[in-house]
């Protein structure tokens, strides 16, 4: 604690401590204000200006376009680390050495079998079910197959739960897609790396040898790293708040998946592809849609451009654009949807409307394009986001439990009716 802040309410003055973080972000600590002031609270719908926790995991500065996990820049990590190293870093706080990383992956692989009864649950879903709903349900169902809740004071139990979910989750992701496509629910190959195995589990056909394309593997690895954490967003806050009731890890993750499902959160990459499809069906005229996006009387916006937090550029988009170019170049895919995306990107980057408002393509613009090029169905895009975000959710859940944070329980200001007398049914 350093400075103090003074608040005056009803003629009375209160001194509140000011907390300064390691990157000099400041916060007024109001945790004891209600008690001191006899019931005055602060209100902030959507928590736009409310810090819910102190966290050592991710630092984000939207104005400067900075994203760091545990102090390492996202650029450095995307260039030099792989997804599992980043997962370990996020969850346990330090980069693993070779031995620790090998053990981590070996332990994850040992946990990569999913109880066969989960297939019966999956079978009960209609093929039309959205994969995010299915993934959330299956993740929750895992709780029933490992019912004992984690003793968070035991490092060993915590570690076991973490490797268990990191092992089983990719299987659920793959099965969610395979079920929709009518493909058999089988496993990948534990001789492969984590990301290679995910791809094999998703795309393997029973009558063909599956071969990984290293450019696709690298692009997916990067995408997962870029999505691995983004501090206290909607799904992460959900995981923390559900976990704060001491609900188990898998139940908390299942709630996070539901939060991510929404179009205002993880659903944006799906919205990009839906927009591109719409433009194609309307004749593919990108100029027309550029004009619509700039027209103040038209509600249309270019999906995948602009960002609520990043007001300069999205550092993740810069990294992933390169991977998108490599994947499209290597796969040599002829796809009018991808041509439309490239056309829009080129036009927007040169258009003063977008340049002046700093509306750059965001990570979802490129991730949607890469997933499409990889042959991943549009409805699965948010599932891929969840796969990437899993280590971040786990890290945040673990931090919250280890810090012994209290149960999340916001206050409210009541604006309804004052006390009134009950009116019997026949008198209303
Ligand atoms: N297309 C056209 N114009 C845009 C767009 C866009 N995508 N985004 C912003 N603008 C314009 C606004 O009309 C506004 O213009 P004005 O100053 O002339 O009134 C100006 O840019 C500023 O826009 P705001 O709405 O104030 O920016 P805000 O920070 O509120 O919105 C948001 C950010 C929601 C991401 C917005 O840019 C948008 O709707 N983008 C498209 C949806 C999208 O891609 N969402 C995913 C974000 S990434 C993620 O969530 C992981």
Short mmCIF file of C-alpha atoms in Angstrom, two decimals, residues 219-380:
data_model
loop_
_atom_site.label_atom_id
_atom_site.label_comp_id
_atom_site.label_asym_id
_atom_site.label_seq_id
_atom_site.Cartn_x
_atom_site.Cartn_y
_atom_site.Cartn_z
CA UNK A 219 0.08 -22.19 -36.48
CA UNK A 220 -2.29 -23.99 -34.11
CA UNK A 221 0.38 -24.05 -31.39
CA UNK A 222 0.75 -20.27 -31.74
CA UNK A 223 -3.01 -19.70 -31.76
CA UNK A 224 -3.38 -21.69 -28.56
CA UNK A 225 -0.55 -19.71 -26.93
CA UNK A 226 -2.12 -16.40 -27.97
CA UNK A 227 -5.47 -17.40 -26.48
CA UNK A 228 -4.06 -18.98 -23.30
CA UNK A 229 -4.89 -16.10 -20.94
CA UNK A 230 -6.25 -12.56 -21.04
CA UNK A 231 -6.57 -11.70 -17.34
CA UNK A 232 -10.02 -11.00 -15.85
CA UNK A 233 -12.30 -11.36 -18.91
CA UNK A 234 -15.85 -12.73 -18.67
CA UNK A 235 -15.04 -16.47 -18.77
CA UNK A 236 -11.99 -16.19 -16.50
CA UNK A 237 -13.92 -14.14 -13.95
CA UNK A 238 -16.63 -16.80 -14.15
CA UNK A 239 -14.13 -19.59 -13.43
CA UNK A 240 -12.77 -17.64 -10.45
CA UNK A 241 -16.17 -16.75 -9.02
CA UNK A 242 -17.60 -20.27 -9.40
CA UNK A 243 -14.42 -21.68 -7.85
CA UNK A 244 -14.64 -19.17 -5.00
CA UNK A 245 -17.61 -21.16 -3.64
CA UNK A 246 -15.13 -24.08 -3.49
CA UNK A 247 -16.83 -25.77 -6.44
CA UNK A 248 -14.34 -28.15 -8.05
CA UNK A 249 -11.95 -27.38 -10.91
CA UNK A 250 -13.94 -29.21 -13.62
CA UNK A 251 -17.26 -27.62 -12.55
CA UNK A 252 -15.64 -24.17 -12.56
CA UNK A 253 -14.14 -24.80 -16.02
CA UNK A 254 -17.51 -25.94 -17.34
CA UNK A 255 -19.02 -22.61 -16.21
CA UNK A 256 -16.14 -20.77 -17.93
CA UNK A 257 -16.87 -22.60 -21.19
CA UNK A 258 -20.50 -21.46 -21.02
CA UNK A 259 -19.36 -17.86 -20.49
CA UNK A 260 -16.97 -18.09 -23.43
CA UNK A 261 -19.74 -19.37 -25.69
CA UNK A 262 -21.44 -15.95 -25.93
CA UNK A 263 -21.04 -13.92 -29.15
CA UNK A 264 -19.74 -10.94 -27.16
CA UNK A 265 -16.85 -13.03 -25.90
CA UNK A 266 -15.44 -16.14 -27.58
CA UNK A 267 -18.04 -16.21 -30.33
CA UNK A 268 -16.43 -13.35 -32.27
CA UNK A 269 -14.26 -15.58 -34.50
CA UNK A 270 -17.41 -17.43 -35.59
CA UNK A 271 -19.04 -14.04 -36.32
CA UNK A 272 -16.13 -13.17 -38.64
CA UNK A 273 -16.74 -16.24 -40.78
CA UNK A 274 -20.49 -15.71 -40.79
CA UNK A 275 -19.90 -12.15 -42.04
CA UNK A 276 -17.56 -13.39 -44.79
CA UNK A 277 -20.14 -16.00 -45.84
CA UNK A 278 -22.80 -13.28 -45.94
CA UNK A 279 -20.62 -11.08 -48.17
CA UNK A 280 -19.97 -14.00 -50.50
CA UNK A 281 -23.66 -14.91 -50.75
CA UNK A 282 -24.35 -11.27 -51.61
CA UNK A 283 -21.99 -11.36 -54.60
CA UNK A 284 -18.60 -10.86 -52.88
CA UNK A 285 -18.47 -7.06 -53.30
CA UNK A 286 -16.07 -5.97 -50.50
CA UNK A 287 -16.35 -2.28 -51.48
CA UNK A 288 -20.06 -2.41 -50.72
CA UNK A 289 -19.40 -3.77 -47.22
CA UNK A 290 -16.57 -1.31 -46.57
CA UNK A 291 -19.04 1.48 -47.39
CA UNK A 292 -21.68 -0.09 -45.11
CA UNK A 293 -19.15 -0.32 -42.25
CA UNK A 294 -18.36 3.39 -42.60
CA UNK A 295 -21.99 4.49 -42.93
CA UNK A 296 -23.18 5.85 -39.55
CA UNK A 297 -26.80 5.06 -40.50
CA UNK A 298 -25.98 1.43 -41.11
CA UNK A 299 -25.54 -0.86 -38.05
CA UNK A 300 -23.14 -3.13 -39.99
CA UNK A 301 -19.62 -3.35 -38.56
CA UNK A 302 -16.65 -5.18 -39.97
CA UNK A 303 -16.39 -8.20 -37.68
CA UNK A 304 -12.82 -8.89 -36.57
CA UNK A 305 -11.80 -5.22 -36.65
CA UNK A 306 -11.31 -3.05 -33.57
CA UNK A 307 -10.96 -4.12 -29.95
CA UNK A 308 -12.46 -2.96 -26.66
CA UNK A 309 -9.18 -3.16 -24.74
CA UNK A 310 -6.48 -2.77 -27.39
CA UNK A 311 -6.73 0.80 -28.63
CA UNK A 312 -3.48 0.80 -30.53
CA UNK A 313 -3.12 -2.69 -31.94
CA UNK A 314 -3.84 -6.21 -30.81
CA UNK A 315 -0.36 -7.68 -30.24
CA UNK A 316 -1.75 -11.17 -30.83
CA UNK A 317 -3.08 -10.19 -34.27
CA UNK A 318 0.38 -9.10 -35.43
CA UNK A 319 1.82 -12.50 -34.52
CA UNK A 320 -1.00 -14.53 -35.98
CA UNK A 321 -1.16 -12.63 -39.27
CA UNK A 322 2.22 -14.09 -40.18
CA UNK A 323 1.02 -17.59 -39.33
CA UNK A 324 -2.18 -17.01 -41.35
CA UNK A 325 -0.11 -15.99 -44.40
CA UNK A 326 2.08 -19.09 -44.01
CA UNK A 327 -0.84 -21.48 -43.61
CA UNK A 328 -2.74 -20.03 -46.58
CA UNK A 329 0.44 -20.00 -48.70
CA UNK A 330 1.41 -23.54 -47.76
CA UNK A 331 -1.99 -25.15 -48.12
CA UNK A 332 -2.59 -23.27 -51.38
CA UNK A 333 -6.32 -23.35 -50.71
CA UNK A 334 -8.62 -21.84 -53.31
CA UNK A 335 -11.43 -20.46 -51.22
CA UNK A 336 -13.51 -17.43 -52.20
CA UNK A 337 -14.25 -16.75 -48.50
CA UNK A 338 -10.54 -16.41 -47.78
CA UNK A 339 -10.14 -14.16 -50.86
CA UNK A 340 -12.85 -11.90 -49.43
CA UNK A 341 -11.05 -11.82 -46.07
CA UNK A 342 -7.77 -10.84 -47.72
CA UNK A 343 -9.53 -8.16 -49.77
CA UNK A 344 -11.20 -6.64 -46.68
CA UNK A 345 -7.97 -6.67 -44.71
CA UNK A 346 -6.07 -4.89 -47.51
CA UNK A 347 -8.79 -2.28 -48.03
CA UNK A 348 -9.30 -1.57 -44.33
CA UNK A 349 -5.59 -1.18 -43.61
CA UNK A 350 -5.39 1.50 -46.32
CA UNK A 351 -8.68 3.26 -45.57
CA UNK A 352 -8.49 6.53 -43.54
CA UNK A 353 -11.76 5.65 -41.69
CA UNK A 354 -10.14 2.53 -40.20
CA UNK A 355 -6.63 3.98 -39.92
CA UNK A 356 -7.79 7.15 -38.10
CA UNK A 357 -9.90 5.17 -35.62
CA UNK A 358 -7.09 2.64 -35.11
CA UNK A 359 -9.38 -0.16 -36.22
CA UNK A 360 -6.95 -2.95 -36.96
CA UNK A 361 -7.82 -6.59 -37.57
CA UNK A 362 -7.97 -8.33 -34.18
CA UNK A 363 -6.88 -11.86 -33.24
CA UNK A 364 -10.32 -13.24 -34.07
CA UNK A 365 -10.13 -12.05 -37.67
CA UNK A 366 -7.03 -14.14 -38.34
CA UNK A 367 -7.92 -17.08 -36.10
CA UNK A 368 -11.20 -17.54 -37.98
CA UNK A 369 -9.32 -17.52 -41.29
CA UNK A 370 -6.72 -20.03 -40.10
CA UNK A 371 -9.33 -22.38 -38.63
CA UNK A 372 -11.27 -22.25 -41.89
CA UNK A 373 -8.11 -23.02 -43.89
CA UNK A 374 -7.39 -25.96 -41.55
CA UNK A 375 -10.82 -27.40 -42.30
CA UNK A 376 -12.25 -26.77 -38.84
CA UNK A 377 -16.03 -26.19 -39.02
CA UNK A 378 -17.16 -22.66 -38.06
CA UNK A 379 -19.16 -23.92 -35.06
CA UNK A 380 -15.96 -25.39 -33.61
#
